[in-house]
């Protein structure tokens, strides 16, 4: 089953390819484009095609779907159906574009540059579809699938979604929870038999439990057997997949490249290489006499979200009471200082503190582009007002810590105190270089006391919320 | 789940309702007849929202009653397996508890109540956790998941669970009052 992948230009793709192959065999082995109620003739039986297509895709990057169909000697229509299904399943990315001579040329050049394959040159200039595996998404999708399988099995084992059954010890009549309404009696708490008024007992029908109430119950035994088989299946078939998922987990993912970017890069690489020898012996061939995997995974953006959070934790500290997030604080709530967040003390230290970050966060998520600018203007105004005020106060000796003196206390709190953010804002202290924050910073709540310029800010805030709700 | 659908019904009207207000009479009788009823197929008819058409009346021999075919729009409520509902607890006993979500009655059996909740008998029977922080008793609101429905011609009864993430008590009037 091993298909050698040339390491020449690739970035550890093998585990991902293996993952895709496993996924194909575990989840899509039985996929057929023919729906169940249609007559299945031998010819239309497309089972297994899905696996073949996925395997073929692991050996290519972007590929024109018609070319793929030709390579696989399969019906283009059927292939498109499968690919559409894979797109829904988040396995592949697809791009549809109107072909021009230039584009077709670029594509063939890219194919030639990155692989041994050859793209069809004579294409008519209709809209063509291209597809490519999306490894990152496949990984996510598989994890999601596995999780749901696990959950379902767990529910089954824990008997979560079964309707409770009851039996009458006198006349052996069986009931279940759906009969409950008819079974309650006025006299006591328990359910009573409709037939003989005997008190019903709960039947233990946990599929796994060993003590089955009455031994001769075939249905239950069958069910248990079925479950055993199911578990066996899960172990046999999902085991390797889970292993592979774990192996892949910490590897860098092959980056996602758009068709265009890929073509551009391929063209560049070709030019840099100078030699464009498709018969290069160092390039081994995969099955289907097809194209080895081209290089993937150079464009990468690393975002480290973790560290900031840790900081927050260590600072956010030891108040035993939970700090309510600002969006949960409503007017008229009685809150302790702790619940409002330790913003009060922190505001002094911060200088650039508090609500600003949260506000802008909200702003970004909740507002359309147009409003964005208006709000920014608002903030700017507030900022200048605050600056002026600060200059007035500047002569006075300040008792604050040196770090924070710049802007904090003298600022007007244009945001409501509701807006004080206990946690999130702190992250912003570290990266003050961000221009946007600086602009907005002065609006931050300074927490020493409530200044009642809140009204305006409140309104804004509510508007934002509205937007958010409407979207939801 | 709620649906806005069009249903049809043959309305029999007594001759004394004929006259200028025939249509109004027809509609008010329709409302009286169908709102609050339940059909296994469509669920509970919550409200009539409009009349699509009133067909030609047919006089029945001998009685003078006239039958009008009426097409009307209405909101129906039909619970489905897997659906999450919010319901008010109506009865608690050692077998579990009953709750109502509008017209639908739901039974949650004891084994579908989280294992850490124990039944406490008394004049206010309830299920509670050992630390007493969560309490299920009459009148409190729970969020539950339907795991089974029994649909008869005129009745829908559900079995639910609160043994899953985000299910359980959402508002206990006794504790906030
Ligand atoms: Zn009995």
Short mmCIF file of C-alpha atoms in Angstrom, two decimals, chain A residues 151 155 158-166 176-182 184 188-191 199-202 205-206, chain B residues 81 91-95 98 105 107 109-112 119 121 125 145 147-150 155 157-159 161 163-165:
data_model
loop_
_atom_site.label_atom_id
_atom_site.label_comp_id
_atom_site.label_asym_id
_atom_site.label_seq_id
_atom_site.Cartn_x
_atom_site.Cartn_y
_atom_site.Cartn_z
CA UNK A 151 -19.88 10.23 21.91
CA UNK A 155 -24.22 7.39 24.95
CA UNK A 158 -24.41 4.60 29.17
CA UNK A 159 -27.87 4.00 27.98
CA UNK A 160 -28.36 7.67 27.51
CA UNK A 161 -30.86 7.72 24.76
CA UNK A 162 -32.89 4.69 25.52
CA UNK A 163 -36.46 4.81 26.61
CA UNK A 164 -36.74 3.28 30.02
CA UNK A 165 -38.69 0.06 30.21
CA UNK A 166 -40.88 -1.15 32.99
CA UNK A 176 -41.98 1.88 28.63
CA UNK A 177 -41.53 5.49 29.56
CA UNK A 178 -43.78 6.60 26.75
CA UNK A 179 -46.68 5.04 28.62
CA UNK A 180 -45.77 6.99 31.72
CA UNK A 181 -48.81 9.22 31.59
CA UNK A 182 -51.15 6.26 31.83
CA UNK A 184 -48.99 7.18 37.24
CA UNK A 188 -48.34 6.71 45.47
CA UNK A 189 -45.22 7.60 43.64
CA UNK A 190 -44.74 4.57 41.49
CA UNK A 191 -46.16 3.34 38.24
CA UNK A 199 -46.38 -1.93 41.04
CA UNK A 200 -44.10 -1.81 38.03
CA UNK A 201 -40.39 -2.36 38.33
CA UNK A 202 -37.71 -0.72 36.28
CA UNK A 205 -31.80 -2.80 29.86
CA UNK A 206 -28.34 -1.46 29.81
CA UNK B 81 -36.57 13.12 18.58
CA UNK B 91 -44.76 16.47 38.66
CA UNK B 92 -41.86 14.83 40.42
CA UNK B 93 -41.85 11.29 41.73
CA UNK B 94 -39.43 8.50 42.31
CA UNK B 95 -39.82 7.25 38.76
CA UNK B 98 -43.02 15.12 34.13
CA UNK B 105 -46.02 16.52 28.00
CA UNK B 107 -41.49 12.38 30.92
CA UNK B 109 -37.26 8.80 33.73
CA UNK B 110 -34.93 8.49 36.66
CA UNK B 111 -32.14 6.90 34.67
CA UNK B 112 -32.06 9.91 32.38
CA UNK B 119 -34.75 11.69 44.76
CA UNK B 121 -39.53 12.46 48.99
CA UNK B 125 -40.63 15.91 46.21
CA UNK B 145 -33.65 16.66 24.93
CA UNK B 147 -35.28 10.99 22.95
CA UNK B 148 -38.57 9.44 22.02
CA UNK B 149 -42.03 10.46 20.94
CA UNK B 150 -45.27 8.61 20.89
CA UNK B 155 -51.91 12.89 21.23
CA UNK B 157 -46.20 12.27 24.32
CA UNK B 158 -42.44 12.54 24.69
CA UNK B 159 -39.68 10.99 26.69
CA UNK B 161 -33.35 13.29 29.02
CA UNK B 163 -28.34 13.66 31.12
CA UNK B 164 -26.21 15.55 28.66
CA UNK B 165 -24.15 18.69 28.32
#
